[in-house]
mmCIF file of C-alpha atoms in Angstrom:
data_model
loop_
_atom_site.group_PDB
_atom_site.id
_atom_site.type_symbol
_atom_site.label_atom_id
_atom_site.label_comp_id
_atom_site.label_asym_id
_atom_site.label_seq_id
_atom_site.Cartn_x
_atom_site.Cartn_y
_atom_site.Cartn_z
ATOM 1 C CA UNK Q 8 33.967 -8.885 -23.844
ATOM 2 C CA UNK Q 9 35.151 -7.333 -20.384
ATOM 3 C CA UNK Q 10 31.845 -8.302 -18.632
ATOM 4 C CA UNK Q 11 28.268 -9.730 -18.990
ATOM 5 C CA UNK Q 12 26.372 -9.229 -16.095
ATOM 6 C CA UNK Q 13 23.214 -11.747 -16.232
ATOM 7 C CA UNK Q 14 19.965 -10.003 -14.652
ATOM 8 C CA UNK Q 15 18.355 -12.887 -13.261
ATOM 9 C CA UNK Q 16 14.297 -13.491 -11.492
ATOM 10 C CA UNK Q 17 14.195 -15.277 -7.975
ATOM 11 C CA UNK Q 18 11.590 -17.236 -9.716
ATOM 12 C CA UNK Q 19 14.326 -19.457 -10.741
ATOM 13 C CA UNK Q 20 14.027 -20.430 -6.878
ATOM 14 C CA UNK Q 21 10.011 -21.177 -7.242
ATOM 15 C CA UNK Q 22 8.176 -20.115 -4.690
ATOM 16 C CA UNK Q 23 10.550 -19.365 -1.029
ATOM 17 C CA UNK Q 24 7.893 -19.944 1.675
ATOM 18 C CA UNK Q 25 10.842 -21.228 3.978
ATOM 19 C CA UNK Q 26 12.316 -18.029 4.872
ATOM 20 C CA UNK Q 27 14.626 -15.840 3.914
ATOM 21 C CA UNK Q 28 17.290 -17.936 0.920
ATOM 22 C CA UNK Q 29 20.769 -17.344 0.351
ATOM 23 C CA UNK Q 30 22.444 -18.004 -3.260
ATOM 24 C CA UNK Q 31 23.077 -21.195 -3.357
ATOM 25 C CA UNK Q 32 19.410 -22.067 -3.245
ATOM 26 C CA UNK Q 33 18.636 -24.614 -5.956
ATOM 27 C CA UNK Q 34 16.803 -24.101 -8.398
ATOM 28 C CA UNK Q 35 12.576 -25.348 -8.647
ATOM 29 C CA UNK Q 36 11.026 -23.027 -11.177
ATOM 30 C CA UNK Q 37 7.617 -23.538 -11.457
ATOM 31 C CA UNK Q 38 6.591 -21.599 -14.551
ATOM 32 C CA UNK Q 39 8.033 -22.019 -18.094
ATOM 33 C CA UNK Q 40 9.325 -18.430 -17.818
ATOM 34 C CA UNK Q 41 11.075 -19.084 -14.479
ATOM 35 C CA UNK Q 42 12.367 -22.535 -16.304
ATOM 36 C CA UNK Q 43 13.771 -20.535 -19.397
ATOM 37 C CA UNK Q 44 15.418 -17.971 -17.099
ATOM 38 C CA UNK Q 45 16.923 -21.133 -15.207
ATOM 39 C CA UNK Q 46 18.136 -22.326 -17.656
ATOM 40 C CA UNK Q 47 19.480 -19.297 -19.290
ATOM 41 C CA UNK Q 48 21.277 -18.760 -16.135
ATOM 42 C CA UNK Q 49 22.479 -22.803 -15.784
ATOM 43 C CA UNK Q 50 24.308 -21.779 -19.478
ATOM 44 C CA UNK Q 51 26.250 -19.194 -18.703
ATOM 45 C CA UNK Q 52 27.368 -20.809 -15.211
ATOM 46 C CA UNK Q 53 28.750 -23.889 -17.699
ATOM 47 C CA UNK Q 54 29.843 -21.226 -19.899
ATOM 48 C CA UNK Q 55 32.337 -19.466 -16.760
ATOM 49 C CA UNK Q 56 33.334 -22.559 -15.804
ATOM 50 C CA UNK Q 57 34.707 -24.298 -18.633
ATOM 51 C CA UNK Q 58 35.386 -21.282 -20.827
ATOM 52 C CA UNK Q 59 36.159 -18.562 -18.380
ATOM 53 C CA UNK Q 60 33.068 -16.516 -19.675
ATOM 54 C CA UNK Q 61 32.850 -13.361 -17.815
ATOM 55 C CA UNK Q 62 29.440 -12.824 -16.176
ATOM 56 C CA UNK Q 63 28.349 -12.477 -12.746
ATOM 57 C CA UNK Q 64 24.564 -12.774 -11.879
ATOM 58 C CA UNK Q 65 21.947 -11.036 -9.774
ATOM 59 C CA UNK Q 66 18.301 -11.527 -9.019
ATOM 60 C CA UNK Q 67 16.439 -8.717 -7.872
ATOM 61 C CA UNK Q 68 13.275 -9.018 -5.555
ATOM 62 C CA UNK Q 69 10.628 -6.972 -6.930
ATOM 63 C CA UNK Q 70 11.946 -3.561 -8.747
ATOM 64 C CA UNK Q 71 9.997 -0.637 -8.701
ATOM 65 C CA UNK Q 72 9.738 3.308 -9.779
ATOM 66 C CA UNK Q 73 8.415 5.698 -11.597
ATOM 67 C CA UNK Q 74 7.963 4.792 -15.347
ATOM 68 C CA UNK Q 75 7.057 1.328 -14.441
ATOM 69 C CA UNK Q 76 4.755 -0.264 -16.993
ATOM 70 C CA UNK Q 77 0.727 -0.213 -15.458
ATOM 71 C CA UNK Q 78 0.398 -3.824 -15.714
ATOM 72 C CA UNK Q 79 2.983 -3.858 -12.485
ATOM 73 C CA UNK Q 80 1.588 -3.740 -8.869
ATOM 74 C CA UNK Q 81 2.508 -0.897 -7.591
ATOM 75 C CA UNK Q 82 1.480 1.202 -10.749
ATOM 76 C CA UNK Q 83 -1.686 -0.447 -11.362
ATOM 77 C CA UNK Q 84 -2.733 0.178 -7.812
ATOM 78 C CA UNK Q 85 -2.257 3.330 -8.086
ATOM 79 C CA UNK Q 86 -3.279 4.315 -10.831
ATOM 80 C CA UNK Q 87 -6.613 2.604 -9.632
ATOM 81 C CA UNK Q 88 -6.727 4.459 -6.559
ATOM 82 C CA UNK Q 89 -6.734 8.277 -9.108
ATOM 83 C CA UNK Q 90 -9.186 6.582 -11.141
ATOM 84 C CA UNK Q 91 -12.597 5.167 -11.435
ATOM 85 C CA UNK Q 92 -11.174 1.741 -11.399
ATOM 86 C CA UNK Q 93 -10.969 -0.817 -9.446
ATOM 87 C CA UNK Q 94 -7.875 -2.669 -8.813
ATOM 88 C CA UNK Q 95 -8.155 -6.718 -9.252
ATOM 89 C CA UNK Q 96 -6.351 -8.639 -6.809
ATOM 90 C CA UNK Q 97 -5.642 -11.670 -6.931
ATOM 91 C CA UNK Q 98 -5.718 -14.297 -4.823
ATOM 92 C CA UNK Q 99 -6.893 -11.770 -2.131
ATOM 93 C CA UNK Q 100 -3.085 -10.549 -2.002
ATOM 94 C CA UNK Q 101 -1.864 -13.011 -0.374
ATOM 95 C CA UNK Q 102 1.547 -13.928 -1.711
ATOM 96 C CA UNK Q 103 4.907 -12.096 -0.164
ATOM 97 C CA UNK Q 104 7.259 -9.978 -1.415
ATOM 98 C CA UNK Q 105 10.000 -7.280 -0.840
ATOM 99 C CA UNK Q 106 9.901 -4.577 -3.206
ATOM 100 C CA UNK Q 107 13.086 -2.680 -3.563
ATOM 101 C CA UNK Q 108 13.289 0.950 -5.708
ATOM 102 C CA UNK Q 109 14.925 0.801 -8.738
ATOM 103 C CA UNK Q 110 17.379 3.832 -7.510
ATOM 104 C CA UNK Q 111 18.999 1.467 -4.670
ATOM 105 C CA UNK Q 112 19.147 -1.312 -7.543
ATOM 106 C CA UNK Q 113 21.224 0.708 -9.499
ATOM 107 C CA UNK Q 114 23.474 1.700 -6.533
ATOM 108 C CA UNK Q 115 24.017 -2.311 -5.997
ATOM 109 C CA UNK Q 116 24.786 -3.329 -10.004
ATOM 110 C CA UNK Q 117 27.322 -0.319 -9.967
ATOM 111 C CA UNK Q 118 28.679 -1.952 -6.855
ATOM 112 C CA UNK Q 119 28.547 -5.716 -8.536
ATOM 113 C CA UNK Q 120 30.216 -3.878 -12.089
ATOM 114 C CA UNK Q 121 33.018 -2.736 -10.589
ATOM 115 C CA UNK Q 122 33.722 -4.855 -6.968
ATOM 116 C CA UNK Q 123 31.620 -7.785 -7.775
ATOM 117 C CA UNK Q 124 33.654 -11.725 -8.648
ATOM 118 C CA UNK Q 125 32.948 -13.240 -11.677
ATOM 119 C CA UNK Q 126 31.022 -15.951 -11.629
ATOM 120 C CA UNK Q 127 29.387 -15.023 -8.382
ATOM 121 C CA UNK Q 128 25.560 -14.395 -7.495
ATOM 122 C CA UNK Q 129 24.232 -11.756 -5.740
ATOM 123 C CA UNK Q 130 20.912 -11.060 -4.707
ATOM 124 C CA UNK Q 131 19.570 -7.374 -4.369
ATOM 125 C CA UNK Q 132 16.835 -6.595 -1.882
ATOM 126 C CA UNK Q 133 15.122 -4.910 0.954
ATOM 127 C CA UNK Q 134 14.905 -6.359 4.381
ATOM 128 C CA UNK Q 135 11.379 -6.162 4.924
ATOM 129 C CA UNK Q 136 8.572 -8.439 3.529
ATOM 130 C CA UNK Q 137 5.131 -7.272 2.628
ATOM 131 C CA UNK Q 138 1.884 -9.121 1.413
ATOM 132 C CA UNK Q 139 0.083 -7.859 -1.717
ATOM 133 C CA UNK Q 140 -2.289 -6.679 0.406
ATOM 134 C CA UNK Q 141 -1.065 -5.006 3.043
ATOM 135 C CA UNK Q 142 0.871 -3.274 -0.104
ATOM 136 C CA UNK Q 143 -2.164 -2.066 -1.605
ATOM 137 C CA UNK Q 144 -3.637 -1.102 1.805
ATOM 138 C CA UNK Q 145 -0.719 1.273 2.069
ATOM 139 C CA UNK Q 146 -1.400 2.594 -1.117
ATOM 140 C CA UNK Q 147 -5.181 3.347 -0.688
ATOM 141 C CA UNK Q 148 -3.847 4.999 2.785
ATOM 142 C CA UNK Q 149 -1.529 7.374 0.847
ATOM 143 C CA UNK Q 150 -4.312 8.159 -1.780
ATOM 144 C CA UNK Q 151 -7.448 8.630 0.623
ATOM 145 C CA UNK Q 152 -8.987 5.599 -0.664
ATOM 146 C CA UNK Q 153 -11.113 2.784 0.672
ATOM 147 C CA UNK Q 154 -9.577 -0.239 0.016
ATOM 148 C CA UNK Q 155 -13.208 -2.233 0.165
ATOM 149 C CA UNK Q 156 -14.139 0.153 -2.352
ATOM 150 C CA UNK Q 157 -11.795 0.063 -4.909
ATOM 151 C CA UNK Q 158 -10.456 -3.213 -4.799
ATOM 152 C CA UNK Q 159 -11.956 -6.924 -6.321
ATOM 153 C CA UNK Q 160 -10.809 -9.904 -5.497
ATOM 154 C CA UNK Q 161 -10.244 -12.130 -7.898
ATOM 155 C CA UNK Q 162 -8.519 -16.100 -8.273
ATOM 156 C CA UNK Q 163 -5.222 -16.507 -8.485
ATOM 157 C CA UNK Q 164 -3.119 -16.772 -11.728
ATOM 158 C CA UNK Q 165 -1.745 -20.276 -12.361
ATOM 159 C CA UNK Q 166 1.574 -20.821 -11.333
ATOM 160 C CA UNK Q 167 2.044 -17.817 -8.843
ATOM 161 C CA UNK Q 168 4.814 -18.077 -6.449
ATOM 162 C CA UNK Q 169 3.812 -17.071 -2.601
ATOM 163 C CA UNK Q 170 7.036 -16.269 -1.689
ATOM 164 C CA UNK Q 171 9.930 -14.518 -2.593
ATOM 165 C CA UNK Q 172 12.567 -13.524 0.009
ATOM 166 C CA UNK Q 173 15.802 -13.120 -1.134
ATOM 167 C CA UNK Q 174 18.659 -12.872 1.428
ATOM 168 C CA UNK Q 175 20.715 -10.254 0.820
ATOM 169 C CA UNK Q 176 23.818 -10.597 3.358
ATOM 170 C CA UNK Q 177 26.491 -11.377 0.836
ATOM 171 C CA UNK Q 178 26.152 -8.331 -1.202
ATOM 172 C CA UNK Q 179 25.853 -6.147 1.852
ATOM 173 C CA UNK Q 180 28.504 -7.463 3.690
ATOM 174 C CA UNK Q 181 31.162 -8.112 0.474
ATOM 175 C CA UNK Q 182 30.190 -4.850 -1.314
ATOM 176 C CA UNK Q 183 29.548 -3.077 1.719
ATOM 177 C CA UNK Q 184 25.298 -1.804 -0.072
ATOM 178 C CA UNK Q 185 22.512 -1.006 1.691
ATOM 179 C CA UNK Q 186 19.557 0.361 0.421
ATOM 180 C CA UNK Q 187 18.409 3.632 1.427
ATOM 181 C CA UNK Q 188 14.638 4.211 -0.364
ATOM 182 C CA UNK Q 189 11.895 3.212 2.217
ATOM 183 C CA UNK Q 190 9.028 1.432 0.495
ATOM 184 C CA UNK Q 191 6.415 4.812 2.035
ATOM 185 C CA UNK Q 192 9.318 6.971 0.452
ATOM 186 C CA UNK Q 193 9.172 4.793 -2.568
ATOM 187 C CA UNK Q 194 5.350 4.795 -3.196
ATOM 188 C CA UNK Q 195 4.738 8.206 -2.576
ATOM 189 C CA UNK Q 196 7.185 8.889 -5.326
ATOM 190 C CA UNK Q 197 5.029 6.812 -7.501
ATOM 191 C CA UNK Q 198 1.706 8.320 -6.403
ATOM 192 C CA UNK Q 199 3.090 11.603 -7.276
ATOM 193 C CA UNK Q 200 4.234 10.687 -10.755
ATOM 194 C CA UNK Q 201 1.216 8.975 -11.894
ATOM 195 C CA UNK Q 202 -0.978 11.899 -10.286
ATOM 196 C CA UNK Q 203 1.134 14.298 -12.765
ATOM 197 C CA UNK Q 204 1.108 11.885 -15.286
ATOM 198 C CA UNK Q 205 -2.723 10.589 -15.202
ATOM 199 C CA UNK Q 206 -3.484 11.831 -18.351
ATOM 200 C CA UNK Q 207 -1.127 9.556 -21.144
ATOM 201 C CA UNK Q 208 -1.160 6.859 -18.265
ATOM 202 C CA UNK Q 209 -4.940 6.999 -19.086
ATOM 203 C CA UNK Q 210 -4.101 5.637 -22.757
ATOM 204 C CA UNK Q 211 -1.469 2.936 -21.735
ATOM 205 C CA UNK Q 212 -2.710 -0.497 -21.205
ATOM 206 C CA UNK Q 213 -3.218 -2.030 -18.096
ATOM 207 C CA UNK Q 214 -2.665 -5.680 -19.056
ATOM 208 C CA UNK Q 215 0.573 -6.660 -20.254
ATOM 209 C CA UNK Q 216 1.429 -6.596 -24.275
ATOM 210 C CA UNK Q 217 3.863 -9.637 -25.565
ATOM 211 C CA UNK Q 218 5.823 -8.008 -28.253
ATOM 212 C CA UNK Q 219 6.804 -9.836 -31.296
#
């Protein structure tokens, strides 16, 4: 095996209302899927060390693109806004994030494949920092929608991390990457493929399917 590159969550971190984190962050998951992918990564960092296992690791903030599943945000929201839904938000949208286009993430893992150091993390994301609903504000906005009419607000989930803001110096300054989708670029991409799309999007689920 050449090279295992682990794709990693920032949930590992828990919930990074402090600011912007860096890679050495430890770890405080504080879900047991964010424990699981803690330890998965914990592993494979025992695994490099002792055994010389090739892998270097990323965590992502939140991907998105065309394609994406409905029961994401950005999707959902959309798909909400070009249909007689109405979008359930929880928590009132709240919580932070930076979402980053799946293009520019693919620009960054070619970057970590062939420059990146085993063993090494590297986080992948945007600059900027958005609430959930200032997202989906944005969203209504580029659909001609009334936010107070299409969305619901709803509780929380349990568990939910506010914050996610992954600094992303190292792999911009040591891989020389920058990403170059802006999130209006990004969305109306999105807007656009559902609106062509609407009709098999219309027999998709909304809510998210564990498969066996």
């Amino acid at each position: 095996l050449e090279q295992f590159i682990q794709f990693s969550t920032p949930e590992v971190y828990g919930s990074t209302d402090t600011g912007w984190i860096e890679e050495g962050r430890q770890f405080n998951p504080s879900t047991p899927y964010a424990v699981s992918r803690a330890a998965g990564d914990m592993m494979l960092k025992i695994y490099h060390s002792e055994k010389s296992f090739p892998v270097k690791f990323t965590r992502a903030a939140n991907v998105y693109g065309k394609g994406q599943p409905l029961y994401r945000i950005i999707p959902r929201t959309v798909f909400s806004m070009l249909t007689p839904n109405k979008l359930q938000l929880h928590g009132g949208g709240k919580s932070i994030r930076s979402f980053i286009h799946i293009e520019d993430v693919n620009t960054a893992l070619a970057k970590i494949i062939y420059e990146g150091k085993f063993g090494e993390n590297y986080h992948i994301s945007t600059n900027e920092l958005i609430s959930i609903k200032d997202l989906v504000e944005k969203i209504c906005e580029l659909t001609g929608q009334n936010f107070h009419e299409k969305v619901n607000i709803s509780p929380d989930r349990p568990g939910k991390d506010q914050a996610y803001a992954l600094d992303s110096k190292k792999l911009r300054s040591e891989l020389k990457w920058n990403d170059e989708i802006s999130l209006t670029q990004g969305l109306k991409e999105v807007v656009t493929w559902v609106y062509n799309n609407i009709g098999e999007l219309k027999k998709q689920p909304l809510e998210y399917i564990h498969k066996k």
